[in-house]
Structures are given as structure tokens and as C-alpha cells.
Amino acid sequence: RGWSGSGVPVRSSLMRALVCREYGPPDQLVVEERPDPVPGAGEVLVANRAAGINFPDVLSIAGNYQVKTPPPFVPGHETAGIVEAVGEGVSRFQPGDRVIATPKGSGFAEKCVVPEALCLPLPDALGFEQGAGFTITYATTLHAYRQCTELQAGETVLVLGAAGGVGITAVEVAKALGARVIAAASSEEKLQFAREAGADEVINYSETSLREAVRERTGGKGVDVVYDPVGGEQAQAALRSLAWHGRYLVIGFACGDIPSFPANIALLKEASIIGVWWGTWAAKNPGESARNMGELAAMVNAGTLNPRVSESYPLERFVDAFSAITERRARGKVVLTMA
């Protein structure tokens, strides 16, 4: 291994990558050596230092994600690293720059090529591991609150799965926007993690009725917004916990069960059930998405947001890293690190 003029370590011609050869569970993935990618026009070559794992990655390698990628492919949709080279026409970055990147796959590798438009400067306040787990979860959450619900200061938000990689950002960002946050999770350890992120109230739904606990904590009014990245059995109780004109944000289904909502509950509360798919929205609204990312970066640099990485694994321990996601034991983000 040698060094480029910018001080970036590089391999002569091969890199390691985590490859999905056929759809299946994470333990069927393999680490292989592949040729170093070369940036084309408008592209940036990033020497990855870390890559964030998200629940959609689990769905993708199983062949269950909304957008299917035929095997073989390298999964991974968010990384942080150093620009190693740029293609023709790239003007915003140069070798040596620290960046966050959101490739359309290919992130679980030592290097990846990303369109310039999908790279952002890594905020000075963040390390590579924090940066690798920043974009998708925080961008999804701010989009959910800003564009999908127009969350107002003083409103009450109920966050399900509040200690997970997405849920903990929902607690943080809601507090940053002036909302009152009720965090719900399945253990006292997870709830303490949510308290540290700023939650005003907590509910252990493994020990008490979610609906009754919400009623008690809101004086019978209910919550203005439900943020749900989990799905499953708590979804019905959360929907019934909405206040008049409440909004239910469908973020994902980490528990594996997609809930069916009774339309009469939405009617009786004049409630809205809103799906949130940040990636597609960002592609259709690049200017607005860029403004959201600028707002998030400003929050990070001001110390308002503190991305939390709970578990970090080298690339070859990918099975352990994925297990933290599939077993729903992660508190904050889980990342893979590159040598």
C-alpha cells in the first residue's frame, strides 16, 4: 500500500468490498478483492473510512427492498472518507477533502465512486464514524418533520423505537425544533439512552400499555405526531394515541411486520397517515434537500445535534454488525470501518 500526494493511503489496484452474490441473510455476504473504481465525468472517488448500516441494507441483500438490485452487488448507501480523485468537470471537491457520500449502493467497500451531487463536506465537528451514520437517518427525520408534517414548536411527538439508529435522531431533531418528545422503547437501558438525547418523557412498552401511558402523559389529549420506524404490534396503539388532526409518520418496519391501519380511526380524529421516503423525495427536490442538509450541518457544528455511534466493526466482522440491526439491540448507529 502506498500514499497519494494528498496523504491518502491507496492500494495499487485492488480494494476489499463486501459483496452480495445472491439474495439471502447477512451471513451469506462475502468479502472479496475487486479492482479499484475509477471516477468518470462528474464523479468523485472516495477512500472510505466508515460506512453506516441501515435497515434498508438488510432488506436489500434479502431482495425485499422497494428497489431491487440484481446480484452480485456491493450494498451500502452512506459512507464517510477522503476524496482520492475526481473526474472531469468536478468543481466542489478535490483530493484530500473530507466528505460524506450517499452512493446508490457500493458503500461497503474500501473505495467507491459517487456522483459529485451525492457528496457533502463532512462537518468539522464529526469524525468519520459519526459522519458515516449521519446522512440517511438525520435527513429522513428532518424531511419528515419539515416537509411531511410541518412540525411546530410546542407540539408533542411520540417516537417509537426511540433508541435505534433512526429513532434517536427523531428524538434529537424534534427537540431541536422545539417539540416535546415522548420516547417509547422496550427496555430501561434504551429509554435512558433516549433521555440522554433529550426526551422529555419515556414509555417502556414492554411493561405497560402504550396507549394508556400516552393518555397519562398528555392529559388525555394525545400526541400531535407519531414517528414510527418500527411497525408491528405497537402501531395500532400509537395510531389511537393521536390527538385531533394528528399525523402518523410511516418511516419503516424494523420489526418486520407491516401494520394495517383502520380507516375509521383516521376519520374520527381527522388524522393523516403519511409515508416518508427521503431518498426519492431528495432526488425529486435536490434544492430543498440541500437546504435541509445545510440546516443539519449547522445544527451539528453548533452542538445541537450529536450523532451517536453505538457499535463499530471492521469490515470483516460484517455478520456481527448486521446482527446488531436485525436483533434490534443497537442504540444509535452501527457502522463498518475500513482499514
PDB file of C-alpha atoms in Angstrom, residues 123 125-126 134 138 142 145-146 169 172-178 292-307:
ATOM      1  CA  PRO A 123     -18.866  18.803   9.178  1.00  0.00           C
ATOM      2  CA  ALA A 125     -17.403  18.587  14.390  1.00  0.00           C
ATOM      3  CA  LEU A 126     -17.810  14.991  13.157  1.00  0.00           C
ATOM      4  CA  PHE A 134     -25.317  10.853   9.657  1.00  0.00           C
ATOM      5  CA  TYR A 138     -30.938  12.666  10.073  1.00  0.00           C
ATOM      6  CA  LEU A 142     -35.711  16.429   9.169  1.00  0.00           C
ATOM      7  CA  TYR A 145     -40.700  16.919  10.348  1.00  0.00           C
ATOM      8  CA  ARG A 146     -40.184  19.796   7.906  1.00  0.00           C
ATOM      9  CA  THR A 169     -32.361  11.122  15.561  1.00  0.00           C
ATOM     10  CA  GLU A 172     -32.843  14.876  18.841  1.00  0.00           C
ATOM     11  CA  VAL A 173     -34.263  16.721  15.841  1.00  0.00           C
ATOM     12  CA  ALA A 174     -37.731  17.118  17.379  1.00  0.00           C
ATOM     13  CA  LYS A 175     -36.141  18.723  20.441  1.00  0.00           C
ATOM     14  CA  ALA A 176     -34.033  20.976  18.211  1.00  0.00           C
ATOM     15  CA  LEU A 177     -37.246  22.144  16.510  1.00  0.00           C
ATOM     16  CA  GLY A 178     -38.874  22.983  19.836  1.00  0.00           C
ATOM     17  CA  ASN A 292     -32.183  20.544   4.725  1.00  0.00           C
ATOM     18  CA  MET A 293     -28.634  19.159   4.784  1.00  0.00           C
ATOM     19  CA  GLY A 294     -27.249  22.641   5.313  1.00  0.00           C
ATOM     20  CA  GLU A 295     -29.590  23.105   8.270  1.00  0.00           C
ATOM     21  CA  LEU A 296     -28.496  19.781   9.761  1.00  0.00           C
ATOM     22  CA  ALA A 297     -24.802  20.604   9.306  1.00  0.00           C
ATOM     23  CA  ALA A 298     -25.342  23.931  11.075  1.00  0.00           C
ATOM     24  CA  MET A 299     -27.040  22.111  13.974  1.00  0.00           C
ATOM     25  CA  VAL A 300     -24.098  19.710  14.253  1.00  0.00           C
ATOM     26  CA  ASN A 301     -21.487  22.458  14.177  1.00  0.00           C
ATOM     27  CA  ALA A 302     -23.474  24.385  16.814  1.00  0.00           C
ATOM     28  CA  GLY A 303     -23.573  21.312  19.067  1.00  0.00           C
ATOM     29  CA  THR A 304     -27.367  20.996  18.863  1.00  0.00           C
ATOM     30  CA  LEU A 305     -27.116  17.520  17.335  1.00  0.00           C
ATOM     31  CA  ASN A 306     -24.685  14.832  18.461  1.00  0.00           C
ATOM     32  CA  PRO A 307     -24.697  11.773  16.147  1.00  0.00           C
TER      33      PRO A 307
END
